[in-house]
Coordinates of N, CA, C and O and ligand atoms in Angstrom, one line a residue:
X772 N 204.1 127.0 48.5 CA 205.1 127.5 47.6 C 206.0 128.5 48.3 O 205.6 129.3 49.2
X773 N 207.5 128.5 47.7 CA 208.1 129.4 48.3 C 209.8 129.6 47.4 O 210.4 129.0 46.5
X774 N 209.8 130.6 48.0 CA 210.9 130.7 46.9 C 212.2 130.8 47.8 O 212.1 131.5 48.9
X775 N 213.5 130.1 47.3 CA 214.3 129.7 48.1 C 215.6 131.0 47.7 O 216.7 131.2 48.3
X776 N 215.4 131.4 46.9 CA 216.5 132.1 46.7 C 216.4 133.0 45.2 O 215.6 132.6 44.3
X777 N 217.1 134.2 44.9 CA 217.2 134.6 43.4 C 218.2 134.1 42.7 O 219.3 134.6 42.8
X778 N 217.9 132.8 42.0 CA 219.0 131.8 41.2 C 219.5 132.8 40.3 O 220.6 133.3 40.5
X779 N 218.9 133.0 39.3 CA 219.9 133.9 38.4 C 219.5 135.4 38.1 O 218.5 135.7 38.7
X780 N 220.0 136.3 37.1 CA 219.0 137.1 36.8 C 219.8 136.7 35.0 O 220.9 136.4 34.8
X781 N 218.8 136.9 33.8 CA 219.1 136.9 32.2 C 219.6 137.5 31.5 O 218.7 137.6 30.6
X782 N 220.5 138.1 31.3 CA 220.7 139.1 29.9 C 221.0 138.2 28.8 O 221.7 137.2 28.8
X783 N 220.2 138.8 27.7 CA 221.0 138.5 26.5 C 222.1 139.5 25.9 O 222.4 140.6 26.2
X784 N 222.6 138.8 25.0 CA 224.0 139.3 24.2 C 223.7 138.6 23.2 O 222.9 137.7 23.0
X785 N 224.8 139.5 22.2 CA 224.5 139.1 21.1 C 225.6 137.9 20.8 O 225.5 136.7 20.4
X786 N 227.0 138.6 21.3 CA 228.2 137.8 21.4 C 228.9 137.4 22.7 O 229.5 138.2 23.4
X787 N 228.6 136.1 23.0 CA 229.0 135.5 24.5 C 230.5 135.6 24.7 O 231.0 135.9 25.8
X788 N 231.0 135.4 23.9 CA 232.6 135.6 24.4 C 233.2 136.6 24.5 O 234.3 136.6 24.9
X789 N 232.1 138.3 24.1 CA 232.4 139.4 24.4 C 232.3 139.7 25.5 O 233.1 140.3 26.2
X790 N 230.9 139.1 25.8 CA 230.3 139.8 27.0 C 230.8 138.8 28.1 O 230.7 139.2 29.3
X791 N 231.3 137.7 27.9 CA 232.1 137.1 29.6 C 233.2 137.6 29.6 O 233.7 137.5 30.7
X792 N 234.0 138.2 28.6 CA 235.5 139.1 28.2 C 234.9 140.6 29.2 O 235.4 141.1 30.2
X793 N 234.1 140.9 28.9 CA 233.9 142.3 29.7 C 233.2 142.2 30.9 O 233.4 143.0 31.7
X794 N 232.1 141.1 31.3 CA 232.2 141.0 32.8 C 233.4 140.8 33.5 O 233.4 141.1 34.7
X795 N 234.5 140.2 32.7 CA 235.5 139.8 33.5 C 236.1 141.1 33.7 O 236.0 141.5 34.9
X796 N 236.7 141.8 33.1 CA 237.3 142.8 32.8 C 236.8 143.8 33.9 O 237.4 144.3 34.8
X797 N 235.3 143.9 33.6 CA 234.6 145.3 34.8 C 233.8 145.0 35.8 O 233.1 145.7 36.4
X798 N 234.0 143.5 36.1 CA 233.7 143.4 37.2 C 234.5 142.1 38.0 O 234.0 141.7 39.0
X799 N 235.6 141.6 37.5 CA 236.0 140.9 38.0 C 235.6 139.5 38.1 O 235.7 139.1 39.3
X800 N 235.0 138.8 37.3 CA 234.1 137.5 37.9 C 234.4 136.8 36.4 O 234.8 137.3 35.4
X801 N 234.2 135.3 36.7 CA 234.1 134.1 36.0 C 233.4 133.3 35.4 O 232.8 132.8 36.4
X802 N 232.8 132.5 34.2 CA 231.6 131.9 34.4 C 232.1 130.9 35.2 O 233.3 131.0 35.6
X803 N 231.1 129.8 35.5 CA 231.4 128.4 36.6 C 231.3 127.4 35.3 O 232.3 126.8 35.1
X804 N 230.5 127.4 34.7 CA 230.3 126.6 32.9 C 229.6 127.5 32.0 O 228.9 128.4 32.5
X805 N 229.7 127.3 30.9 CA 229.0 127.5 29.7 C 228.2 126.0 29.1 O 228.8 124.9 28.9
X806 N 227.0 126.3 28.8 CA 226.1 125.2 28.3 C 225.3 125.5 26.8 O 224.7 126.5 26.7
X807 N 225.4 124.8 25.9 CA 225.0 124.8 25.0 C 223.3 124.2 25.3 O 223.2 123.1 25.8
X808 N 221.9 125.1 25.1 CA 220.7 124.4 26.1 C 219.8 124.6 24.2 O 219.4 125.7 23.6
X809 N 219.8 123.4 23.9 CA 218.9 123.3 22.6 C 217.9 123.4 22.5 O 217.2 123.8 21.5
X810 N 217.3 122.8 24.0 CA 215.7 123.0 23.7 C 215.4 124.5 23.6 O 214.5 124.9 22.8
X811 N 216.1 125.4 24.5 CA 215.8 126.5 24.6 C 216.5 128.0 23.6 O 216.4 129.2 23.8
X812 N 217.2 127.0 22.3 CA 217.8 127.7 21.3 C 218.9 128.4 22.0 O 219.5 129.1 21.2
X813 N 219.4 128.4 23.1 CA 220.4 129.5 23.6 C 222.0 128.7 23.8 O 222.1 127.5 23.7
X814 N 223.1 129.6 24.1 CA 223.8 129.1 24.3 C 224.0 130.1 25.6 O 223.8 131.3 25.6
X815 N 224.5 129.3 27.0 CA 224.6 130.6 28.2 C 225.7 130.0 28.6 O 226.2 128.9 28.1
X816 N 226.4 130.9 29.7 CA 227.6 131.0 30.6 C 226.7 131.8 31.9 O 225.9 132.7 31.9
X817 N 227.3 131.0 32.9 CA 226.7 131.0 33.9 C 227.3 131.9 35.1 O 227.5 130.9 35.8
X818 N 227.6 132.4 35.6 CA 228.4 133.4 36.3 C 228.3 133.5 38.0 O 227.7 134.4 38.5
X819 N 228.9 132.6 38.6 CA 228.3 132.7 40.2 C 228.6 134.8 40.9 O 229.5 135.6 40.9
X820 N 227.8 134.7 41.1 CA 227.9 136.2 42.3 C 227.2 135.5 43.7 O 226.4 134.6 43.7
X821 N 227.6 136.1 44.8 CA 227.5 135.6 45.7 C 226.6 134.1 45.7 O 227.1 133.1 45.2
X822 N 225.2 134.0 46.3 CA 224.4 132.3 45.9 C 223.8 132.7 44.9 O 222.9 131.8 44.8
X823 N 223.6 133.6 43.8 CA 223.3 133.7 42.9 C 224.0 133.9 41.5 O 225.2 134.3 41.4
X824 N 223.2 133.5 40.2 CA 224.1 133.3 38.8 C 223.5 134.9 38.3 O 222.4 135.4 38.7
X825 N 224.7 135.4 37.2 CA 224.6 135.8 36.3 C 224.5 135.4 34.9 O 225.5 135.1 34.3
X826 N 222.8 135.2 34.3 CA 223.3 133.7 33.2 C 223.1 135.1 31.8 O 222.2 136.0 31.6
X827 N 224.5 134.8 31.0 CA 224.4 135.4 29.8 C 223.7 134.1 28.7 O 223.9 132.9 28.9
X828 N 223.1 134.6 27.9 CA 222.3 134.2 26.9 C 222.3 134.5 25.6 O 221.8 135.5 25.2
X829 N 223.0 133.3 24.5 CA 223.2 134.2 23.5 C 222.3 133.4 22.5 O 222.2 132.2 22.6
X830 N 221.4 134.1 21.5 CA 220.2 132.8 21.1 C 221.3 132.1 19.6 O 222.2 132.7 19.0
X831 N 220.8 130.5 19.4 CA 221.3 129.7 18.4 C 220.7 130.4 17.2 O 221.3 129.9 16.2
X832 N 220.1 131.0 17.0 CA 219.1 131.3 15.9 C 218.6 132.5 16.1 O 218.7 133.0 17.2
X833 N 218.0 133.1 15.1 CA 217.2 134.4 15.2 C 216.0 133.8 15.6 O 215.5 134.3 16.6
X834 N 215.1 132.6 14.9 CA 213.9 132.2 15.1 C 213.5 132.2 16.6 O 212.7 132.8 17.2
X835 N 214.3 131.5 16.8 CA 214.0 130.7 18.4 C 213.6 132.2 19.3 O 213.7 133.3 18.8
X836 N 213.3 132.0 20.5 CA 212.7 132.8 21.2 C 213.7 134.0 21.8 O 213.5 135.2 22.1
X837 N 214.5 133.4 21.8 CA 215.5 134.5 22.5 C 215.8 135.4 21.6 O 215.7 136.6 21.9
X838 N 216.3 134.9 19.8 CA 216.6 135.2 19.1 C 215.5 136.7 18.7 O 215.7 137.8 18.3
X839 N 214.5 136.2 19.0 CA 213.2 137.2 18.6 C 213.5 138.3 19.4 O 213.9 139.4 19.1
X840 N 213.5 137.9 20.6 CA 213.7 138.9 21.7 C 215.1 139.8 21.3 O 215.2 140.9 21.9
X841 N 216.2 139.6 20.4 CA 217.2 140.5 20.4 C 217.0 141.1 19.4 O 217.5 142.2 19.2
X842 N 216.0 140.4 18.3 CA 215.7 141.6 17.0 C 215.1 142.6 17.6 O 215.7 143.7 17.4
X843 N 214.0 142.5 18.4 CA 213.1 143.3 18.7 C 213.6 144.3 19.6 O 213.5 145.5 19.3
X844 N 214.4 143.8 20.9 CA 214.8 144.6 21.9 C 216.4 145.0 22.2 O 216.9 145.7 23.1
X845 N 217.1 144.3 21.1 CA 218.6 144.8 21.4 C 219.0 143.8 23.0 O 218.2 143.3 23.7
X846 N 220.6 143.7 23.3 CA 220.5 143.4 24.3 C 220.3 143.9 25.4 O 220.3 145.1 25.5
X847 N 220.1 143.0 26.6 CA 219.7 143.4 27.5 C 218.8 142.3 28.4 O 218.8 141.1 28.1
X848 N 218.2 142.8 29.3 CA 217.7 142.1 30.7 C 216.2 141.5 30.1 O 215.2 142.2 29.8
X849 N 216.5 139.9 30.0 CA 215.6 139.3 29.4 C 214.5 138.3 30.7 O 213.3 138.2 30.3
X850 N 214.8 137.8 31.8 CA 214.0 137.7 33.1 C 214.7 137.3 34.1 O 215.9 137.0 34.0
X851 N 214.1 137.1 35.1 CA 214.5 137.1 36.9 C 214.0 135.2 37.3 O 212.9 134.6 37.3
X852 N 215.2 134.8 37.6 CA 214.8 133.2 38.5 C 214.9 133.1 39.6 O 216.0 133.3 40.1
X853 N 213.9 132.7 40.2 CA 213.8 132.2 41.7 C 214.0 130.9 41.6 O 213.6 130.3 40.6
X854 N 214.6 130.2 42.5 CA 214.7 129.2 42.9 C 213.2 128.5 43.8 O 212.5 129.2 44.5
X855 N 212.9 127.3 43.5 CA 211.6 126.8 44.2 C 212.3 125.3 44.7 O 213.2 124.6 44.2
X856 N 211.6 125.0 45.9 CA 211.5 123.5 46.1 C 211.6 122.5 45.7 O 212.4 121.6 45.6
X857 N 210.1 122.6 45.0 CA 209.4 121.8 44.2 C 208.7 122.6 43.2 O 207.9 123.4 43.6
X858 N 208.8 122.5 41.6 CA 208.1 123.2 40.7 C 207.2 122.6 40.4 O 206.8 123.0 39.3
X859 N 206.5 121.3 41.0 CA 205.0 120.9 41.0 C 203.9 121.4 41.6 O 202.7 121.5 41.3
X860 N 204.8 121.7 42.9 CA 203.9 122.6 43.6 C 204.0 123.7 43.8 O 203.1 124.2 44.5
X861 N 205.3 124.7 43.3 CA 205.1 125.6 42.6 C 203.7 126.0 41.6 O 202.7 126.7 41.8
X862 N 204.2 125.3 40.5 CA 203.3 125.6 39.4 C 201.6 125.0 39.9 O 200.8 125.9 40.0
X863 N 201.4 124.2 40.0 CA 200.3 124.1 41.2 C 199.6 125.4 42.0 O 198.4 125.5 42.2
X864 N 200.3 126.1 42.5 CA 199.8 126.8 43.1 C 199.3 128.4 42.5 O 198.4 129.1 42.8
X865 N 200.6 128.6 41.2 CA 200.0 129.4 40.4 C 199.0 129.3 39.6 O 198.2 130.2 39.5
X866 N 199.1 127.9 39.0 CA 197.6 128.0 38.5 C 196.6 128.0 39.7 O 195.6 128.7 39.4
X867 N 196.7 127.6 40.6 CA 195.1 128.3 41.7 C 194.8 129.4 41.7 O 193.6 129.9 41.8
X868 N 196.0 130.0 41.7 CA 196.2 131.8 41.3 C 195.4 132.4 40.4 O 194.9 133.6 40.5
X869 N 195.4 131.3 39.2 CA 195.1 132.0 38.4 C 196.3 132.4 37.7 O 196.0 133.0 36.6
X870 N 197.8 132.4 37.8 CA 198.5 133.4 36.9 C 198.6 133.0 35.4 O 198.3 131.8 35.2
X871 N 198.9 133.5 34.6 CA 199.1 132.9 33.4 C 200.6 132.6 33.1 O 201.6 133.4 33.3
X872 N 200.7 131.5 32.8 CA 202.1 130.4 32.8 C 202.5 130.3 31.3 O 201.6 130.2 30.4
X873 N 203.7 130.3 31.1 CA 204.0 130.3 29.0 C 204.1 128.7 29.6 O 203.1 128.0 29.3
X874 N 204.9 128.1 30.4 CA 204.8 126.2 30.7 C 203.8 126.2 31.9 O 203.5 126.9 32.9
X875 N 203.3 125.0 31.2 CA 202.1 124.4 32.3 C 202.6 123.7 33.2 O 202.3 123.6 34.4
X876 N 203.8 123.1 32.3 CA 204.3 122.0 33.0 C 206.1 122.1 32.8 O 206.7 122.6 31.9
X877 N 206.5 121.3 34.1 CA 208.2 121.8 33.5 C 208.9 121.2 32.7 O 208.9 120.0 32.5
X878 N 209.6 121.9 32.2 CA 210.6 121.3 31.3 C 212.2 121.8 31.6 O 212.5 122.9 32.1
X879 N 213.0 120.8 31.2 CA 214.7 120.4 31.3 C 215.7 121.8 30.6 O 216.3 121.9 29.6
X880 N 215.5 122.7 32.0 CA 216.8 123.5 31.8 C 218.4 123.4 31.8 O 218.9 122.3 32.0
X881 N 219.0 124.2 31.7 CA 220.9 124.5 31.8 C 221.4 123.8 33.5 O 220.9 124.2 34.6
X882 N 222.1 123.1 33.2 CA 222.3 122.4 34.4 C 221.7 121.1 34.7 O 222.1 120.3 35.5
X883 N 220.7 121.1 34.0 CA 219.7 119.7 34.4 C 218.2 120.0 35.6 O 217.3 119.3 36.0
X884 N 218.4 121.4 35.8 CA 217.3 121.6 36.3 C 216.0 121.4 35.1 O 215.9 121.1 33.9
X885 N 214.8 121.7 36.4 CA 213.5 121.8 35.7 C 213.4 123.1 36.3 O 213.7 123.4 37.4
X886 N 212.8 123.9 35.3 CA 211.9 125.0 34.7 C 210.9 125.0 34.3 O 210.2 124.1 33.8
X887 N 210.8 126.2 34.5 CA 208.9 126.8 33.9 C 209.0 128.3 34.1 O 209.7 128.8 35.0
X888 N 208.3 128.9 33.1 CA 208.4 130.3 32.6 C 206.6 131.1 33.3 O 205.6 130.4 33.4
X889 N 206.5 131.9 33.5 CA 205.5 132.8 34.0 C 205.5 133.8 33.0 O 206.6 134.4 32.9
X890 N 204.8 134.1 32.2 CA 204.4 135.5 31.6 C 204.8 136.4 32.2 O 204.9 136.4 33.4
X891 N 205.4 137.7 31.3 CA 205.5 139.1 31.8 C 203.9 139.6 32.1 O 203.5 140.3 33.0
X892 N 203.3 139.2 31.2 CA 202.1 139.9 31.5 C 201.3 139.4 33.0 O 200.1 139.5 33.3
X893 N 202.2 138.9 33.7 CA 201.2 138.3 34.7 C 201.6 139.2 36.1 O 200.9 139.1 37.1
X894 N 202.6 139.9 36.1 CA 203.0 140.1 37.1 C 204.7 141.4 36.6 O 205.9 141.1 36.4
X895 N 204.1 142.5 36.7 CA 204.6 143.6 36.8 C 205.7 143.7 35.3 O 206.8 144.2 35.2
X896 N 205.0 142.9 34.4 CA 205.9 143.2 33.0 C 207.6 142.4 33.0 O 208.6 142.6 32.3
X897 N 207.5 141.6 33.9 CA 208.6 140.5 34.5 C 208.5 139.1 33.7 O 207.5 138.4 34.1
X898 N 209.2 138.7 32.8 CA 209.5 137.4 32.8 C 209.5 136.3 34.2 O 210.1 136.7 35.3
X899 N 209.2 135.7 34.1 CA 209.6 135.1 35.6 C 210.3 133.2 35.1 O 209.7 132.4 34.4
X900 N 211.5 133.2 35.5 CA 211.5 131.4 35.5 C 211.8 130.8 36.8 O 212.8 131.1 37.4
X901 N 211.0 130.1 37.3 CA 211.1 129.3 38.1 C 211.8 128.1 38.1 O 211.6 127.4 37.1
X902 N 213.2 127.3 39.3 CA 214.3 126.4 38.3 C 214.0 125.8 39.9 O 213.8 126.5 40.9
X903 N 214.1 124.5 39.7 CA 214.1 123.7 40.8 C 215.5 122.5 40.4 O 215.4 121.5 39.7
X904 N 216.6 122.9 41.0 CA 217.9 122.5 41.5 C 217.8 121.1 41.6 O 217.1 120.7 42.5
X905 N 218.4 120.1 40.8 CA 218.9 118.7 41.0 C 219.5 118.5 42.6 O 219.3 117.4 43.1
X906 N 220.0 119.4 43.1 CA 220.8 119.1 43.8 C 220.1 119.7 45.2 O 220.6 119.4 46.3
X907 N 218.7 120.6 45.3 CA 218.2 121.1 46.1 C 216.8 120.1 46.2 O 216.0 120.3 47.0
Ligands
CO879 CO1 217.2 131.5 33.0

């Protein structure tokens, strides 16, 4: 296992077309697309900075997961993605670990990648998602 890069890092917002109006504004930058991602209740804009994304995240719902996350915590820094190889043998190897995984197994992220999520509680109070690139 290895990790190829830090693909994105998460914030949520409440209002996406605010918050790409003021990245743009205070820091000069663009998204590359915006994706409507159902399974995952969110709607994001994707933001290249150097080989790495800035992905804003705004939830479709209160229910859904994210949505919970902004009752609870207001916005803000929701988790950190590494890029992997292969997330079979990624995820493979954390479970030898031992780590505790929210997916066992991956499932179909923003872009057409595959994903899988790591507990904060597994590893210093950090969401972690792991995204393995169509294109890598
Ligand atoms: Co993400």
């Amino acid at each position: 296992m290895k990790l190829i890069n830090l693909d994105h890092v998460a914030i949520v917002v409440s209002d996406l077309d605010d918050a790409v109006e003021r990245y743009r504004a205070r820091y000069n930058v663009e998204p590359l697309y915006r994706e409507t991602v159902e399974s995952q209740g969110v709607e994001e804009a994707m933001i290249p900075v150097g080989g790495s994304f800035i992905q804003l995240l705004r939830p479709l719902s209160a229910e859904s997961s994210v949505g919970r996350f902004l009752e609870r915590n207001g916005e803000g820094l929701h988790h950190v993605a590494y890029a992997v190889a292969s997330i079979d043998i990624a995820l493979a190897h954390l479970k030898a670990e031992g780590a505790r995984l929210v997916d066992d197994s991956p499932r179909v992220g923003g872009g057409g990648a595959k994903i899988a999520f790591v507990h904060p509680t597994d590893l210093a109070g950090t969401l972690i998602e792991l995204v393995e690139r169509p294109y890598e």
